[in-house]
């Protein structure tokens, strides 16, 4: 029983930060797509010309040995896709993704979650079109 308890409590711990910079992709993308099987996502609006977006991932949890959180970024046809997936068997997941979007660099931001919540901080001025969906969670647009 003790060995089973230890095996099911193997910690998963991942911190990562990714910058999407202007000129990094050709052609320059105008759509940011985030796809995750399970995560809580927060969208906020930093300024700056040195980046188009910043994605800060914090994944914690417990699972069987070999369980891990994988993420990747790809670009095609003017769309940057950030994909986040949990691999293996988890007994507990706590994955948070904070996404800082420089609003005038994007025309559309899409979020597709299998589970988890989406929070959107308010922004003064024009924002890109937000297409936010979660299968098991809520979408909350915070008030100024």
mmCIF file with all atom_site columns, C-alpha atoms in Angstrom:
data_model
loop_
_atom_site.group_PDB
_atom_site.id
_atom_site.type_symbol
_atom_site.label_atom_id
_atom_site.label_alt_id
_atom_site.label_comp_id
_atom_site.label_asym_id
_atom_site.label_entity_id
_atom_site.label_seq_id
_atom_site.pdbx_PDB_ins_code
_atom_site.Cartn_x
_atom_site.Cartn_y
_atom_site.Cartn_z
_atom_site.occupancy
_atom_site.B_iso_or_equiv
_atom_site.pdbx_formal_charge
_atom_site.auth_seq_id
_atom_site.auth_comp_id
_atom_site.auth_asym_id
_atom_site.auth_atom_id
_atom_site.pdbx_PDB_model_num
ATOM 1   C CA . UNK A 1 1   ? 0.000   0.000  0.000   1.00 0.00 ? 1   UNK A CA 1
ATOM 2   C CA . UNK A 1 2   ? 2.857   2.354  0.834   1.00 0.00 ? 2   UNK A CA 1
ATOM 3   C CA . UNK A 1 3   ? 4.535   1.753  -2.555  1.00 0.00 ? 3   UNK A CA 1
ATOM 4   C CA . UNK A 1 4   ? 1.225   2.374  -4.373  1.00 0.00 ? 4   UNK A CA 1
ATOM 5   C CA . UNK A 1 5   ? 0.775   5.617  -2.433  1.00 0.00 ? 5   UNK A CA 1
ATOM 6   C CA . UNK A 1 6   ? 4.287   6.803  -3.312  1.00 0.00 ? 6   UNK A CA 1
ATOM 7   C CA . UNK A 1 7   ? 3.872   5.877  -6.991  1.00 0.00 ? 7   UNK A CA 1
ATOM 8   C CA . UNK A 1 8   ? 0.585   7.769  -7.278  1.00 0.00 ? 8   UNK A CA 1
ATOM 9   C CA . UNK A 1 9   ? 2.111   10.816 -5.622  1.00 0.00 ? 9   UNK A CA 1
ATOM 10  C CA . UNK A 1 10  ? 5.049   11.460 -7.949  1.00 0.00 ? 10  UNK A CA 1
ATOM 11  C CA . UNK A 1 11  ? 5.206   15.258 -8.250  1.00 0.00 ? 11  UNK A CA 1
ATOM 12  C CA . UNK A 1 12  ? 5.016   17.082 -11.564 1.00 0.00 ? 12  UNK A CA 1
ATOM 13  C CA . UNK A 1 13  ? 6.435   20.596 -11.539 1.00 0.00 ? 13  UNK A CA 1
ATOM 14  C CA . UNK A 1 14  ? 6.961   22.746 -14.644 1.00 0.00 ? 14  UNK A CA 1
ATOM 15  C CA . UNK A 1 15  ? 7.524   26.479 -14.971 1.00 0.00 ? 15  UNK A CA 1
ATOM 16  C CA . UNK A 1 16  ? 8.077   27.932 -18.418 1.00 0.00 ? 16  UNK A CA 1
ATOM 17  C CA . UNK A 1 17  ? 7.919   31.284 -20.156 1.00 0.00 ? 17  UNK A CA 1
ATOM 18  C CA . UNK A 1 18  ? 7.663   31.779 -23.884 1.00 0.00 ? 18  UNK A CA 1
ATOM 19  C CA . UNK A 1 19  ? 7.864   35.030 -25.823 1.00 0.00 ? 19  UNK A CA 1
ATOM 20  C CA . UNK A 1 20  ? 6.370   35.503 -29.257 1.00 0.00 ? 20  UNK A CA 1
ATOM 21  C CA . UNK A 1 21  ? 8.335   38.308 -30.878 1.00 0.00 ? 21  UNK A CA 1
ATOM 22  C CA . UNK A 1 22  ? 7.456   40.472 -33.885 1.00 0.00 ? 22  UNK A CA 1
ATOM 23  C CA . UNK A 1 23  ? 9.203   39.198 -36.993 1.00 0.00 ? 23  UNK A CA 1
ATOM 24  C CA . UNK A 1 24  ? 9.699   35.722 -35.513 1.00 0.00 ? 24  UNK A CA 1
ATOM 25  C CA . UNK A 1 25  ? 7.355   34.092 -38.044 1.00 0.00 ? 25  UNK A CA 1
ATOM 26  C CA . UNK A 1 26  ? 6.884   34.732 -41.752 1.00 0.00 ? 26  UNK A CA 1
ATOM 27  C CA . UNK A 1 27  ? 4.229   35.763 -42.607 1.00 0.00 ? 27  UNK A CA 1
ATOM 28  C CA . UNK A 1 28  ? 3.545   37.771 -39.470 1.00 0.00 ? 28  UNK A CA 1
ATOM 29  C CA . UNK A 1 29  ? 0.731   35.942 -37.616 1.00 0.00 ? 29  UNK A CA 1
ATOM 30  C CA . UNK A 1 30  ? -2.476  37.768 -36.727 1.00 0.00 ? 30  UNK A CA 1
ATOM 31  C CA . UNK A 1 31  ? -4.270  34.934 -34.879 1.00 0.00 ? 31  UNK A CA 1
ATOM 32  C CA . UNK A 1 32  ? -3.146  33.462 -31.541 1.00 0.00 ? 32  UNK A CA 1
ATOM 33  C CA . UNK A 1 33  ? -4.677  30.074 -30.768 1.00 0.00 ? 33  UNK A CA 1
ATOM 34  C CA . UNK A 1 34  ? -4.311  28.343 -27.394 1.00 0.00 ? 34  UNK A CA 1
ATOM 35  C CA . UNK A 1 35  ? -5.376  24.711 -27.096 1.00 0.00 ? 35  UNK A CA 1
ATOM 36  C CA . UNK A 1 36  ? -5.178  22.858 -23.774 1.00 0.00 ? 36  UNK A CA 1
ATOM 37  C CA . UNK A 1 37  ? -6.691  19.693 -22.413 1.00 0.00 ? 37  UNK A CA 1
ATOM 38  C CA . UNK A 1 38  ? -6.794  21.135 -18.866 1.00 0.00 ? 38  UNK A CA 1
ATOM 39  C CA . UNK A 1 39  ? -5.683  24.571 -17.658 1.00 0.00 ? 39  UNK A CA 1
ATOM 40  C CA . UNK A 1 40  ? -6.858  27.779 -16.066 1.00 0.00 ? 40  UNK A CA 1
ATOM 41  C CA . UNK A 1 41  ? -6.062  30.603 -18.491 1.00 0.00 ? 41  UNK A CA 1
ATOM 42  C CA . UNK A 1 42  ? -5.769  34.320 -17.700 1.00 0.00 ? 42  UNK A CA 1
ATOM 43  C CA . UNK A 1 43  ? -5.603  36.865 -20.533 1.00 0.00 ? 43  UNK A CA 1
ATOM 44  C CA . UNK A 1 44  ? -4.090  40.276 -19.805 1.00 0.00 ? 44  UNK A CA 1
ATOM 45  C CA . UNK A 1 45  ? -2.889  43.209 -21.899 1.00 0.00 ? 45  UNK A CA 1
ATOM 46  C CA . UNK A 1 46  ? 0.720   44.385 -21.409 1.00 0.00 ? 46  UNK A CA 1
ATOM 47  C CA . UNK A 1 47  ? 2.221   47.013 -23.673 1.00 0.00 ? 47  UNK A CA 1
ATOM 48  C CA . UNK A 1 48  ? 5.495   46.780 -25.495 1.00 0.00 ? 48  UNK A CA 1
ATOM 49  C CA . UNK A 1 49  ? 6.999   46.625 -28.937 1.00 0.00 ? 49  UNK A CA 1
ATOM 50  C CA . UNK A 1 50  ? 9.592   43.942 -28.138 1.00 0.00 ? 50  UNK A CA 1
ATOM 51  C CA . UNK A 1 51  ? 6.991   41.168 -28.023 1.00 0.00 ? 51  UNK A CA 1
ATOM 52  C CA . UNK A 1 52  ? 3.623   40.233 -29.481 1.00 0.00 ? 52  UNK A CA 1
ATOM 53  C CA . UNK A 1 53  ? 2.699   37.909 -26.620 1.00 0.00 ? 53  UNK A CA 1
ATOM 54  C CA . UNK A 1 54  ? 4.153   36.272 -23.540 1.00 0.00 ? 54  UNK A CA 1
ATOM 55  C CA . UNK A 1 55  ? 2.907   32.916 -22.232 1.00 0.00 ? 55  UNK A CA 1
ATOM 56  C CA . UNK A 1 56  ? 3.773   31.960 -18.662 1.00 0.00 ? 56  UNK A CA 1
ATOM 57  C CA . UNK A 1 57  ? 3.052   28.361 -17.705 1.00 0.00 ? 57  UNK A CA 1
ATOM 58  C CA . UNK A 1 58  ? 2.932   26.977 -14.182 1.00 0.00 ? 58  UNK A CA 1
ATOM 59  C CA . UNK A 1 59  ? 2.011   23.282 -13.990 1.00 0.00 ? 59  UNK A CA 1
ATOM 60  C CA . UNK A 1 60  ? 1.851   21.381 -10.712 1.00 0.00 ? 60  UNK A CA 1
ATOM 61  C CA . UNK A 1 61  ? 0.346   18.062 -9.793  1.00 0.00 ? 61  UNK A CA 1
ATOM 62  C CA . UNK A 1 62  ? 0.831   14.468 -8.843  1.00 0.00 ? 62  UNK A CA 1
ATOM 63  C CA . UNK A 1 63  ? 0.701   11.420 -11.038 1.00 0.00 ? 63  UNK A CA 1
ATOM 64  C CA . UNK A 1 64  ? 2.138   8.048  -11.820 1.00 0.00 ? 64  UNK A CA 1
ATOM 65  C CA . UNK A 1 65  ? 5.816   7.932  -12.796 1.00 0.00 ? 65  UNK A CA 1
ATOM 66  C CA . UNK A 1 66  ? 6.300   9.211  -16.331 1.00 0.00 ? 66  UNK A CA 1
ATOM 67  C CA . UNK A 1 67  ? 3.376   11.642 -16.137 1.00 0.00 ? 67  UNK A CA 1
ATOM 68  C CA . UNK A 1 68  ? 4.306   14.986 -17.620 1.00 0.00 ? 68  UNK A CA 1
ATOM 69  C CA . UNK A 1 69  ? 2.998   18.223 -19.080 1.00 0.00 ? 69  UNK A CA 1
ATOM 70  C CA . UNK A 1 70  ? 3.996   18.972 -22.672 1.00 0.00 ? 70  UNK A CA 1
ATOM 71  C CA . UNK A 1 71  ? 3.695   22.234 -24.568 1.00 0.00 ? 71  UNK A CA 1
ATOM 72  C CA . UNK A 1 72  ? 4.613   23.363 -28.044 1.00 0.00 ? 72  UNK A CA 1
ATOM 73  C CA . UNK A 1 73  ? 4.307   26.381 -30.305 1.00 0.00 ? 73  UNK A CA 1
ATOM 74  C CA . UNK A 1 74  ? 3.826   26.237 -34.045 1.00 0.00 ? 74  UNK A CA 1
ATOM 75  C CA . UNK A 1 75  ? 2.906   28.686 -36.795 1.00 0.00 ? 75  UNK A CA 1
ATOM 76  C CA . UNK A 1 76  ? 1.135   28.184 -40.101 1.00 0.00 ? 76  UNK A CA 1
ATOM 77  C CA . UNK A 1 77  ? -1.012  30.359 -42.369 1.00 0.00 ? 77  UNK A CA 1
ATOM 78  C CA . UNK A 1 78  ? -0.878  33.410 -40.106 1.00 0.00 ? 78  UNK A CA 1
ATOM 79  C CA . UNK A 1 79  ? -1.877  31.473 -36.962 1.00 0.00 ? 79  UNK A CA 1
ATOM 80  C CA . UNK A 1 80  ? 0.381   30.814 -33.964 1.00 0.00 ? 80  UNK A CA 1
ATOM 81  C CA . UNK A 1 81  ? -0.823  27.769 -32.029 1.00 0.00 ? 81  UNK A CA 1
ATOM 82  C CA . UNK A 1 82  ? 0.267   27.079 -28.448 1.00 0.00 ? 82  UNK A CA 1
ATOM 83  C CA . UNK A 1 83  ? -0.686  23.538 -27.447 1.00 0.00 ? 83  UNK A CA 1
ATOM 84  C CA . UNK A 1 84  ? -0.662  22.213 -23.861 1.00 0.00 ? 84  UNK A CA 1
ATOM 85  C CA . UNK A 1 85  ? -1.223  18.537 -23.025 1.00 0.00 ? 85  UNK A CA 1
ATOM 86  C CA . UNK A 1 86  ? -1.053  16.371 -19.906 1.00 0.00 ? 86  UNK A CA 1
ATOM 87  C CA . UNK A 1 87  ? 0.463   12.936 -20.630 1.00 0.00 ? 87  UNK A CA 1
ATOM 88  C CA . UNK A 1 88  ? 0.082   9.968  -18.286 1.00 0.00 ? 88  UNK A CA 1
ATOM 89  C CA . UNK A 1 89  ? -2.171  9.400  -15.286 1.00 0.00 ? 89  UNK A CA 1
ATOM 90  C CA . UNK A 1 90  ? -2.566  12.271 -12.853 1.00 0.00 ? 90  UNK A CA 1
ATOM 91  C CA . UNK A 1 91  ? -4.149  12.097 -9.415  1.00 0.00 ? 91  UNK A CA 1
ATOM 92  C CA . UNK A 1 92  ? -4.069  15.892 -9.166  1.00 0.00 ? 92  UNK A CA 1
ATOM 93  C CA . UNK A 1 93  ? -3.580  18.679 -11.738 1.00 0.00 ? 93  UNK A CA 1
ATOM 94  C CA . UNK A 1 94  ? -3.069  22.393 -11.186 1.00 0.00 ? 94  UNK A CA 1
ATOM 95  C CA . UNK A 1 95  ? -2.061  24.033 -14.455 1.00 0.00 ? 95  UNK A CA 1
ATOM 96  C CA . UNK A 1 96  ? -2.183  27.778 -14.962 1.00 0.00 ? 96  UNK A CA 1
ATOM 97  C CA . UNK A 1 97  ? -1.355  29.714 -18.107 1.00 0.00 ? 97  UNK A CA 1
ATOM 98  C CA . UNK A 1 98  ? -1.075  33.505 -18.015 1.00 0.00 ? 98  UNK A CA 1
ATOM 99  C CA . UNK A 1 99  ? -1.127  35.021 -21.500 1.00 0.00 ? 99  UNK A CA 1
ATOM 100 C CA . UNK A 1 100 ? -0.022  38.617 -22.008 1.00 0.00 ? 100 UNK A CA 1
ATOM 101 C CA . UNK A 1 101 ? -1.289  39.849 -25.371 1.00 0.00 ? 101 UNK A CA 1
ATOM 102 C CA . UNK A 1 102 ? -0.099  43.030 -27.060 1.00 0.00 ? 102 UNK A CA 1
ATOM 103 C CA . UNK A 1 103 ? -3.510  43.922 -28.478 1.00 0.00 ? 103 UNK A CA 1
ATOM 104 C CA . UNK A 1 104 ? -2.504  45.732 -31.678 1.00 0.00 ? 104 UNK A CA 1
ATOM 105 C CA . UNK A 1 105 ? -0.387  42.751 -32.830 1.00 0.00 ? 105 UNK A CA 1
ATOM 106 C CA . UNK A 1 106 ? -3.385  40.383 -33.127 1.00 0.00 ? 106 UNK A CA 1
ATOM 107 C CA . UNK A 1 107 ? -6.775  40.468 -34.846 1.00 0.00 ? 107 UNK A CA 1
ATOM 108 C CA . UNK A 1 108 ? -8.091  37.344 -33.106 1.00 0.00 ? 108 UNK A CA 1
ATOM 109 C CA . UNK A 1 109 ? -7.327  35.298 -29.986 1.00 0.00 ? 109 UNK A CA 1
ATOM 110 C CA . UNK A 1 110 ? -8.827  31.822 -29.642 1.00 0.00 ? 110 UNK A CA 1
ATOM 111 C CA . UNK A 1 111 ? -8.788  29.689 -26.495 1.00 0.00 ? 111 UNK A CA 1
ATOM 112 C CA . UNK A 1 112 ? -10.009 26.075 -26.552 1.00 0.00 ? 112 UNK A CA 1
ATOM 113 C CA . UNK A 1 113 ? -9.959  24.188 -23.252 1.00 0.00 ? 113 UNK A CA 1
ATOM 114 C CA . UNK A 1 114 ? -11.059 20.667 -22.462 1.00 0.00 ? 114 UNK A CA 1
ATOM 115 C CA . UNK A 1 115 ? -11.349 21.747 -18.835 1.00 0.00 ? 115 UNK A CA 1
ATOM 116 C CA . UNK A 1 116 ? -10.543 24.812 -16.799 1.00 0.00 ? 116 UNK A CA 1
ATOM 117 C CA . UNK A 1 117 ? -11.564 28.428 -16.536 1.00 0.00 ? 117 UNK A CA 1
ATOM 118 C CA . UNK A 1 118 ? -10.745 31.476 -18.649 1.00 0.00 ? 118 UNK A CA 1
ATOM 119 C CA . UNK A 1 119 ? -10.440 34.944 -17.098 1.00 0.00 ? 119 UNK A CA 1
ATOM 120 C CA . UNK A 1 120 ? -10.070 38.055 -19.208 1.00 0.00 ? 120 UNK A CA 1
ATOM 121 C CA . UNK A 1 121 ? -8.815  41.283 -17.690 1.00 0.00 ? 121 UNK A CA 1
ATOM 122 C CA . UNK A 1 122 ? -10.476 44.415 -19.071 1.00 0.00 ? 122 UNK A CA 1
ATOM 123 C CA . UNK A 1 123 ? -8.700  46.561 -21.630 1.00 0.00 ? 123 UNK A CA 1
ATOM 124 C CA . UNK A 1 124 ? -9.218  50.157 -22.606 1.00 0.00 ? 124 UNK A CA 1
ATOM 125 C CA . UNK A 1 125 ? -9.287  50.683 -26.329 1.00 0.00 ? 125 UNK A CA 1
ATOM 126 C CA . UNK A 1 126 ? -9.731  48.137 -29.060 1.00 0.00 ? 126 UNK A CA 1
ATOM 127 C CA . UNK A 1 127 ? -8.991  44.494 -28.394 1.00 0.00 ? 127 UNK A CA 1
ATOM 128 C CA . UNK A 1 128 ? -8.658  41.617 -30.803 1.00 0.00 ? 128 UNK A CA 1
ATOM 129 C CA . UNK A 1 129 ? -11.723 39.430 -31.328 1.00 0.00 ? 129 UNK A CA 1
ATOM 130 C CA . UNK A 1 130 ? -11.849 36.947 -28.454 1.00 0.00 ? 130 UNK A CA 1
ATOM 131 C CA . UNK A 1 131 ? -13.182 33.442 -29.166 1.00 0.00 ? 131 UNK A CA 1
ATOM 132 C CA . UNK A 1 132 ? -13.073 31.671 -25.790 1.00 0.00 ? 132 UNK A CA 1
ATOM 133 C CA . UNK A 1 133 ? -14.421 28.162 -25.190 1.00 0.00 ? 133 UNK A CA 1
ATOM 134 C CA . UNK A 1 134 ? -14.117 25.653 -22.365 1.00 0.00 ? 134 UNK A CA 1
ATOM 135 C CA . UNK A 1 135 ? -15.868 22.297 -22.217 1.00 0.00 ? 135 UNK A CA 1
ATOM 136 C CA . UNK A 1 136 ? -15.771 22.070 -18.418 1.00 0.00 ? 136 UNK A CA 1
ATOM 137 C CA . UNK A 1 137 ? -15.314 25.465 -16.803 1.00 0.00 ? 137 UNK A CA 1
ATOM 138 C CA . UNK A 1 138 ? -16.347 29.084 -17.067 1.00 0.00 ? 138 UNK A CA 1
ATOM 139 C CA . UNK A 1 139 ? -15.362 32.159 -19.064 1.00 0.00 ? 139 UNK A CA 1
ATOM 140 C CA . UNK A 1 140 ? -15.253 35.317 -16.958 1.00 0.00 ? 140 UNK A CA 1
ATOM 141 C CA . UNK A 1 141 ? -14.655 38.815 -18.292 1.00 0.00 ? 141 UNK A CA 1
ATOM 142 C CA . UNK A 1 142 ? -13.523 40.873 -15.324 1.00 0.00 ? 142 UNK A CA 1
ATOM 143 C CA . UNK A 1 143 ? -14.986 44.363 -14.936 1.00 0.00 ? 143 UNK A CA 1
ATOM 144 C CA . UNK A 1 144 ? -12.733 47.454 -14.777 1.00 0.00 ? 144 UNK A CA 1
#
